[in-house]
Amino acid sequence: LAKTTQPISMDSYEGQEVNITCSHNNIATNDYITWYQQFPSQGPRFIIQGYKTKVTNEVASLFIPADRKSSTLSLPRVSLSDTAVYYCLVGEAAGNKLTFGGGTRVLVKP
Amino acid sequence: DADVTQTPRNRITKTGKRIMLECSQTKGHDRMYWYRQDPGLGLRLIYYSFDVKDINKGEISDGYSVSRQAQAKFSLSLESAIPNQTALYFCATSDLQGQPQHFGDGTRLSIL
């Protein structure tokens, strides 16, 4: 089961790019990596998912190096409304072992 | 996600009481999950179900039980609640293996 580690918090300013790295040294070959965003009093909400290399959607990019022992969520040009907790999830494609990181609290300042 | 509804949203109870948390979904997903969230620990999987006849233990199932009454309903029970089960509980659903999960807005449970 992959142990998943993230920084506890980070601060940024409006308009900047925010990069959050998740470490998962024991990731298995078929494990997928998913990132979620959570606001207070709400459940986590899906942002992006990938297996390897780079994935991009309308809100974020996910970078996964060749060894897949880490992954980086990139949020371009953040706004105040991006202040939230971001979770990395490593999951087994062949089974259902799901390991969430402890979450990274991102504070976007004006 | 408004398609995943958890009840109650908040509950305060006493040690030793039996508690049931309910989850219903209108997404038509076969897979349903129960997690607990504690500060700094992220979400930890308690139980999951791939269909009505399937129940599986997760990472921290001790002290909990579940029932999958229908495709749309998945309930979590604490037979005899203890204070260290005080946490935020989330239900989630997904369509296929590996697909993103859709979460309810959680139940905040406090056990005195």
PDB file of C-alpha atoms in Angstrom:
ATOM      1  CA  LEU A   1       0.000   0.000   0.000  1.00  0.00           C
ATOM      2  CA  ALA A   2       1.549   3.274  -1.109  1.00  0.00           C
ATOM      3  CA  LYS A   3       2.244   5.753   1.678  1.00  0.00           C
ATOM      4  CA  THR A   4       1.253   9.196   0.461  1.00  0.00           C
ATOM      5  CA  THR A   5       2.875  12.368   1.823  1.00  0.00           C
ATOM      6  CA  GLN A   6       2.068  16.012   1.092  1.00  0.00           C
ATOM      7  CA  PRO A   7       3.160  19.351   2.577  1.00  0.00           C
ATOM      8  CA  ILE A   8       0.815  20.517   5.304  1.00  0.00           C
ATOM      9  CA  SER A   9       0.299  24.012   3.964  1.00  0.00           C
ATOM     10  CA  MET A  10       1.465  26.652   1.498  1.00  0.00           C
ATOM     11  CA  ASP A  11       0.651  30.284   0.809  1.00  0.00           C
ATOM     12  CA  SER A  12       0.364  32.016  -2.527  1.00  0.00           C
ATOM     13  CA  TYR A  13      -0.922  35.225  -4.091  1.00  0.00           C
ATOM     14  CA  GLU A  14      -3.605  35.849  -6.646  1.00  0.00           C
ATOM     15  CA  GLY A  15      -2.419  35.286 -10.186  1.00  0.00           C
ATOM     16  CA  GLN A  16       0.492  33.063  -9.233  1.00  0.00           C
ATOM     17  CA  GLU A  17       0.990  29.423 -10.123  1.00  0.00           C
ATOM     18  CA  VAL A  18       0.735  26.962  -7.245  1.00  0.00           C
ATOM     19  CA  ASN A  19       2.521  23.619  -7.358  1.00  0.00           C
ATOM     20  CA  ILE A  20       1.787  20.925  -4.772  1.00  0.00           C
ATOM     21  CA  THR A  21       3.934  17.814  -4.713  1.00  0.00           C
ATOM     22  CA  CYS A  22       2.797  14.461  -3.358  1.00  0.00           C
ATOM     23  CA  SER A  23       5.280  11.705  -2.549  1.00  0.00           C
ATOM     24  CA  HIS A  24       4.279   8.084  -3.022  1.00  0.00           C
ATOM     25  CA  ASN A  25       7.479   6.034  -2.985  1.00  0.00           C
ATOM     26  CA  ASN A  26       5.800   2.633  -2.983  1.00  0.00           C
ATOM     27  CA  ILE A  27       3.389   3.241  -5.810  1.00  0.00           C
ATOM     28  CA  ALA A  28       2.578   0.095  -7.785  1.00  0.00           C
ATOM     29  CA  THR A  29       2.695  -0.193 -11.549  1.00  0.00           C
ATOM     30  CA  ASN A  30      -1.047   0.064 -12.077  1.00  0.00           C
ATOM     31  CA  ASP A  31      -1.847   2.586  -9.349  1.00  0.00           C
ATOM     32  CA  TYR A  32      -3.500   5.782 -10.490  1.00  0.00           C
ATOM     33  CA  ILE A  33      -3.052   9.241  -8.953  1.00  0.00           C
ATOM     34  CA  THR A  34      -6.000  11.507  -8.307  1.00  0.00           C
ATOM     35  CA  TRP A  35      -6.235  14.991  -6.820  1.00  0.00           C
ATOM     36  CA  TYR A  36      -9.218  16.414  -4.977  1.00  0.00           C
ATOM     37  CA  GLN A  37     -10.114  19.863  -3.666  1.00  0.00           C
ATOM     38  CA  GLN A  38     -12.041  20.367  -0.453  1.00  0.00           C
ATOM     39  CA  PHE A  39     -13.733  23.462   0.927  1.00  0.00           C
ATOM     40  CA  PRO A  40     -14.962  23.755   4.531  1.00  0.00           C
ATOM     41  CA  SER A  41     -18.202  21.892   5.241  1.00  0.00           C
ATOM     42  CA  GLN A  42     -18.065  20.132   1.878  1.00  0.00           C
ATOM     43  CA  GLY A  43     -16.845  16.812   0.578  1.00  0.00           C
ATOM     44  CA  PRO A  44     -13.758  16.524  -1.623  1.00  0.00           C
ATOM     45  CA  ARG A  45     -14.269  17.370  -5.275  1.00  0.00           C
ATOM     46  CA  PHE A  46     -12.358  15.778  -8.170  1.00  0.00           C
ATOM     47  CA  ILE A  47      -9.751  17.941  -9.923  1.00  0.00           C
ATOM     48  CA  ILE A  48      -7.585  15.710 -12.082  1.00  0.00           C
ATOM     49  CA  GLN A  49      -6.328  12.137 -12.488  1.00  0.00           C
ATOM     50  CA  GLY A  50      -3.377  10.502 -14.207  1.00  0.00           C
ATOM     51  CA  TYR A  51      -1.138   7.447 -14.498  1.00  0.00           C
ATOM     52  CA  LYS A  52       2.078   8.835 -15.993  1.00  0.00           C
ATOM     53  CA  THR A  53       3.664  11.836 -17.753  1.00  0.00           C
ATOM     54  CA  LYS A  54       1.414  14.874 -17.944  1.00  0.00           C
ATOM     55  CA  VAL A  55      -2.318  15.412 -17.848  1.00  0.00           C
ATOM     56  CA  THR A  56      -4.018  18.764 -18.337  1.00  0.00           C
ATOM     57  CA  ASN A  57      -7.619  19.856 -18.048  1.00  0.00           C
ATOM     58  CA  GLU A  58      -9.388  23.189 -17.842  1.00  0.00           C
ATOM     59  CA  VAL A  59      -8.459  23.812 -14.200  1.00  0.00           C
ATOM     60  CA  ALA A  60      -5.120  22.091 -13.512  1.00  0.00           C
ATOM     61  CA  SER A  61      -2.170  20.071 -14.724  1.00  0.00           C
ATOM     62  CA  LEU A  62      -0.727  16.925 -13.232  1.00  0.00           C
ATOM     63  CA  PHE A  63       2.933  16.068 -13.718  1.00  0.00           C
ATOM     64  CA  ILE A  64       4.149  12.545 -13.011  1.00  0.00           C
ATOM     65  CA  PRO A  65       7.867  11.744 -13.514  1.00  0.00           C
ATOM     66  CA  ALA A  66       9.034   8.508 -15.073  1.00  0.00           C
ATOM     67  CA  ASP A  67       9.669   6.767 -11.745  1.00  0.00           C
ATOM     68  CA  ARG A  68       6.147   7.753 -10.545  1.00  0.00           C
ATOM     69  CA  LYS A  69       7.366   8.149  -6.974  1.00  0.00           C
ATOM     70  CA  SER A  70       5.885  11.613  -6.794  1.00  0.00           C
ATOM     71  CA  SER A  71       3.354  13.753  -8.595  1.00  0.00           C
ATOM     72  CA  THR A  72       2.800  17.497  -8.803  1.00  0.00           C
ATOM     73  CA  LEU A  73      -0.511  19.275  -9.064  1.00  0.00           C
ATOM     74  CA  SER A  74      -0.173  22.622 -10.795  1.00  0.00           C
ATOM     75  CA  LEU A  75      -2.845  25.308 -10.440  1.00  0.00           C
ATOM     76  CA  PRO A  76      -2.244  28.156 -12.902  1.00  0.00           C
ATOM     77  CA  ARG A  77      -3.056  31.740 -11.934  1.00  0.00           C
ATOM     78  CA  VAL A  78      -4.852  31.045  -8.676  1.00  0.00           C
ATOM     79  CA  SER A  79      -7.621  33.235  -7.331  1.00  0.00           C
ATOM     80  CA  LEU A  80      -8.936  33.752  -3.805  1.00  0.00           C
ATOM     81  CA  SER A  81     -11.558  31.082  -4.443  1.00  0.00           C
ATOM     82  CA  ASP A  82      -8.807  28.478  -4.839  1.00  0.00           C
ATOM     83  CA  THR A  83      -8.142  28.673  -1.099  1.00  0.00           C
ATOM     84  CA  ALA A  84      -8.893  25.114  -0.015  1.00  0.00           C
ATOM     85  CA  VAL A  85      -7.349  21.829   1.098  1.00  0.00           C
ATOM     86  CA  TYR A  86      -5.943  19.677  -1.690  1.00  0.00           C
ATOM     87  CA  TYR A  87      -5.654  15.902  -1.355  1.00  0.00           C
ATOM     88  CA  CYS A  88      -3.565  13.442  -3.310  1.00  0.00           C
ATOM     89  CA  LEU A  89      -5.010   9.921  -3.652  1.00  0.00           C
ATOM     90  CA  VAL A  90      -3.110   6.860  -4.821  1.00  0.00           C
ATOM     91  CA  GLY A  91      -5.327   3.949  -5.758  1.00  0.00           C
ATOM     92  CA  GLU A  92      -4.840   0.434  -6.967  1.00  0.00           C
ATOM     93  CA  ALA A  93      -6.300  -0.158 -10.388  1.00  0.00           C
ATOM     94  CA  ALA A  94      -6.417  -3.902  -9.822  1.00  0.00           C
ATOM     95  CA  GLY A  95      -8.020  -3.752  -6.400  1.00  0.00           C
ATOM     96  CA  ASN A  96      -9.431  -1.064  -4.224  1.00  0.00           C
ATOM     97  CA  LYS A  97      -6.621  -0.026  -1.885  1.00  0.00           C
ATOM     98  CA  LEU A  98      -6.997   3.714  -1.654  1.00  0.00           C
ATOM     99  CA  THR A  99      -4.462   5.894   0.165  1.00  0.00           C
ATOM    100  CA  PHE A 100      -5.129   9.575   0.675  1.00  0.00           C
ATOM    101  CA  GLY A 101      -2.404  11.994   1.628  1.00  0.00           C
ATOM    102  CA  GLY A 102      -2.930  14.157   4.688  1.00  0.00           C
ATOM    103  CA  GLY A 103      -3.933  17.156   2.605  1.00  0.00           C
ATOM    104  CA  THR A 104      -2.261  20.474   1.770  1.00  0.00           C
ATOM    105  CA  ARG A 105      -3.951  23.642   2.949  1.00  0.00           C
ATOM    106  CA  VAL A 106      -3.472  26.324   0.285  1.00  0.00           C
ATOM    107  CA  LEU A 107      -4.115  29.943   1.228  1.00  0.00           C
ATOM    108  CA  VAL A 108      -4.356  32.413  -1.642  1.00  0.00           C
ATOM    109  CA  LYS A 109      -3.777  36.002  -0.563  1.00  0.00           C
ATOM    110  CA  PRO A 110      -4.869  39.157  -2.377  1.00  0.00           C
TER     111      PRO A 110
ATOM    112  CA  ASP B   1     -22.015  16.671  -4.743  1.00  0.00           C
ATOM    113  CA  ALA B   2     -25.793  17.138  -4.423  1.00  0.00           C
ATOM    114  CA  ASP B   3     -26.318  13.696  -5.953  1.00  0.00           C
ATOM    115  CA  VAL B   4     -24.792  12.081  -2.849  1.00  0.00           C
ATOM    116  CA  THR B   5     -26.771  12.846   0.296  1.00  0.00           C
ATOM    117  CA  GLN B   6     -25.670  12.093   3.822  1.00  0.00           C
ATOM    118  CA  THR B   7     -27.877  12.190   6.889  1.00  0.00           C
ATOM    119  CA  PRO B   8     -27.621  13.495   9.512  1.00  0.00           C
ATOM    120  CA  ARG B   9     -25.178  16.338   8.820  1.00  0.00           C
ATOM    121  CA  ASN B  10     -24.319  16.651  12.481  1.00  0.00           C
ATOM    122  CA  ARG B  11     -24.774  14.315  15.415  1.00  0.00           C
ATOM    123  CA  ILE B  12     -23.751  14.464  19.041  1.00  0.00           C
ATOM    124  CA  THR B  13     -24.161  11.338  21.110  1.00  0.00           C
ATOM    125  CA  LYS B  14     -22.836   9.520  24.144  1.00  0.00           C
ATOM    126  CA  THR B  15     -20.373   6.689  24.564  1.00  0.00           C
ATOM    127  CA  GLY B  16     -21.976   3.277  24.152  1.00  0.00           C
ATOM    128  CA  LYS B  17     -24.843   4.408  21.946  1.00  0.00           C
ATOM    129  CA  ARG B  18     -25.607   2.796  18.617  1.00  0.00           C
ATOM    130  CA  ILE B  19     -25.340   5.237  15.719  1.00  0.00           C
ATOM    131  CA  MET B  20     -26.334   4.902  12.077  1.00  0.00           C
ATOM    132  CA  LEU B  21     -25.178   7.249   9.353  1.00  0.00           C
ATOM    133  CA  GLU B  22     -27.011   7.080   6.065  1.00  0.00           C
ATOM    134  CA  CYS B  23     -25.970   7.739   2.499  1.00  0.00           C
ATOM    135  CA  SER B  24     -28.107   7.815  -0.601  1.00  0.00           C
ATOM    136  CA  GLN B  25     -27.138   8.588  -4.194  1.00  0.00           C
ATOM    137  CA  THR B  26     -28.928   9.414  -7.408  1.00  0.00           C
ATOM    138  CA  LYS B  27     -25.919   8.948  -9.694  1.00  0.00           C
ATOM    139  CA  GLY B  28     -26.703   5.317 -10.475  1.00  0.00           C
ATOM    140  CA  HIS B  29     -23.224   4.210  -9.443  1.00  0.00           C
ATOM    141  CA  ASP B  30     -22.577   0.673  -8.294  1.00  0.00           C
ATOM    142  CA  ARG B  31     -19.601   1.465  -6.060  1.00  0.00           C
ATOM    143  CA  MET B  32     -20.040   3.153  -2.692  1.00  0.00           C
ATOM    144  CA  TYR B  33     -17.542   3.983   0.044  1.00  0.00           C
ATOM    145  CA  TRP B  34     -17.397   5.182   3.626  1.00  0.00           C
ATOM    146  CA  TYR B  35     -14.442   7.251   4.874  1.00  0.00           C
ATOM    147  CA  ARG B  36     -13.567   9.035   8.065  1.00  0.00           C
ATOM    148  CA  GLN B  37     -11.563  12.251   8.084  1.00  0.00           C
ATOM    149  CA  ASP B  38      -9.373  13.348  10.959  1.00  0.00           C
ATOM    150  CA  PRO B  39      -7.180  16.474  11.022  1.00  0.00           C
ATOM    151  CA  GLY B  40      -3.807  15.795   9.388  1.00  0.00           C
ATOM    152  CA  LEU B  41      -4.688  12.222   8.454  1.00  0.00           C
ATOM    153  CA  GLY B  42      -6.645  12.811   5.293  1.00  0.00           C
ATOM    154  CA  LEU B  43      -9.425  10.373   4.554  1.00  0.00           C
ATOM    155  CA  ARG B  44      -9.227   6.752   5.582  1.00  0.00           C
ATOM    156  CA  LEU B  45     -11.374   4.047   4.044  1.00  0.00           C
ATOM    157  CA  ILE B  46     -13.719   2.226   6.427  1.00  0.00           C
ATOM    158  CA  TYR B  47     -15.812   0.013   4.136  1.00  0.00           C
ATOM    159  CA  TYR B  48     -16.660  -0.188   0.464  1.00  0.00           C
ATOM    160  CA  SER B  49     -19.218  -1.979  -1.673  1.00  0.00           C
ATOM    161  CA  PHE B  50     -19.086  -2.774  -5.391  1.00  0.00           C
ATOM    162  CA  ASP B  51     -22.737  -3.780  -5.605  1.00  0.00           C
ATOM    163  CA  VAL B  52     -25.679  -4.708  -3.390  1.00  0.00           C
ATOM    164  CA  LYS B  53     -24.302  -8.153  -2.560  1.00  0.00           C
ATOM    165  CA  ASP B  54     -20.721  -7.042  -2.032  1.00  0.00           C
ATOM    166  CA  ILE B  55     -19.230  -5.618   1.179  1.00  0.00           C
ATOM    167  CA  ASN B  56     -15.500  -5.176   1.810  1.00  0.00           C
ATOM    168  CA  LYS B  57     -13.474  -3.967   4.760  1.00  0.00           C
ATOM    169  CA  GLY B  58     -11.221  -1.001   4.299  1.00  0.00           C
ATOM    170  CA  GLU B  59      -8.202   0.189   6.232  1.00  0.00           C
ATOM    171  CA  ILE B  60     -10.017   0.937   9.510  1.00  0.00           C
ATOM    172  CA  SER B  61     -13.156  -1.229   9.730  1.00  0.00           C
ATOM    173  CA  ASP B  62     -12.890  -2.224  13.419  1.00  0.00           C
ATOM    174  CA  GLY B  63     -15.794  -0.825  15.423  1.00  0.00           C
ATOM    175  CA  TYR B  64     -17.913  -0.194  12.324  1.00  0.00           C
ATOM    176  CA  SER B  65     -20.389  -2.145  10.218  1.00  0.00           C
ATOM    177  CA  VAL B  66     -22.227  -1.341   7.010  1.00  0.00           C
ATOM    178  CA  SER B  67     -25.350  -2.304   5.139  1.00  0.00           C
ATOM    179  CA  ARG B  68     -26.011  -1.911   1.416  1.00  0.00           C
ATOM    180  CA  GLN B  69     -29.784  -1.849   1.321  1.00  0.00           C
ATOM    181  CA  ALA B  70     -30.049  -1.021  -2.377  1.00  0.00           C
ATOM    182  CA  GLN B  71     -27.859   0.267  -5.168  1.00  0.00           C
ATOM    183  CA  ALA B  72     -28.633   3.785  -4.013  1.00  0.00           C
ATOM    184  CA  LYS B  73     -28.257   3.326  -0.243  1.00  0.00           C
ATOM    185  CA  PHE B  74     -25.263   2.525   1.934  1.00  0.00           C
ATOM    186  CA  SER B  75     -25.386   2.972   5.693  1.00  0.00           C
ATOM    187  CA  LEU B  76     -22.616   2.981   8.285  1.00  0.00           C
ATOM    188  CA  SER B  77     -23.213   1.844  11.869  1.00  0.00           C
ATOM    189  CA  LEU B  78     -21.282   2.253  15.057  1.00  0.00           C
ATOM    190  CA  GLU B  79     -22.625  -0.495  17.315  1.00  0.00           C
ATOM    191  CA  SER B  80     -21.234   0.968  20.521  1.00  0.00           C
ATOM    192  CA  ALA B  81     -19.773   4.408  19.928  1.00  0.00           C
ATOM    193  CA  ILE B  82     -16.549   5.460  21.647  1.00  0.00           C
ATOM    194  CA  PRO B  83     -14.967   8.949  21.859  1.00  0.00           C
ATOM    195  CA  ASN B  84     -12.114   8.196  19.435  1.00  0.00           C
ATOM    196  CA  GLN B  85     -14.712   7.657  16.730  1.00  0.00           C
ATOM    197  CA  THR B  86     -15.397  11.378  16.838  1.00  0.00           C
ATOM    198  CA  ALA B  87     -14.641  12.496  13.284  1.00  0.00           C
ATOM    199  CA  LEU B  88     -16.036  13.732  10.010  1.00  0.00           C
ATOM    200  CA  TYR B  89     -17.534  10.892   7.965  1.00  0.00           C
ATOM    201  CA  PHE B  90     -17.882  10.925   4.197  1.00  0.00           C
ATOM    202  CA  CYS B  91     -19.754   8.728   1.800  1.00  0.00           C
ATOM    203  CA  ALA B  92     -18.608   8.513  -1.826  1.00  0.00           C
ATOM    204  CA  THR B  93     -19.658   6.792  -5.018  1.00  0.00           C
ATOM    205  CA  SER B  94     -17.923   5.864  -8.248  1.00  0.00           C
ATOM    206  CA  ASP B  95     -18.867   4.287 -11.513  1.00  0.00           C
ATOM    207  CA  LEU B  96     -16.005   2.012 -12.553  1.00  0.00           C
ATOM    208  CA  GLN B  97     -12.757   0.981 -10.909  1.00  0.00           C
ATOM    209  CA  GLY B  98     -10.316   3.851 -11.047  1.00  0.00           C
ATOM    210  CA  GLN B  99     -12.948   6.442 -11.906  1.00  0.00           C
ATOM    211  CA  PRO B 100     -13.137   9.594  -9.760  1.00  0.00           C
ATOM    212  CA  GLN B 101     -15.260   9.410  -6.665  1.00  0.00           C
ATOM    213  CA  HIS B 102     -18.176  11.705  -5.893  1.00  0.00           C
ATOM    214  CA  PHE B 103     -18.468  12.688  -2.246  1.00  0.00           C
ATOM    215  CA  GLY B 104     -21.330  13.752  -0.036  1.00  0.00           C
ATOM    216  CA  ASP B 105     -20.916  16.771   2.220  1.00  0.00           C
ATOM    217  CA  GLY B 106     -20.164  14.692   5.287  1.00  0.00           C
ATOM    218  CA  THR B 107     -21.547  13.928   8.727  1.00  0.00           C
ATOM    219  CA  ARG B 108     -19.842  15.522  11.701  1.00  0.00           C
ATOM    220  CA  LEU B 109     -20.075  13.029  14.553  1.00  0.00           C
ATOM    221  CA  SER B 110     -19.154  13.853  18.137  1.00  0.00           C
ATOM    222  CA  ILE B 111     -19.120  11.190  20.808  1.00  0.00           C
ATOM    223  CA  LEU B 112     -19.009  12.384  24.381  1.00  0.00           C
TER     224      LEU B 112
END
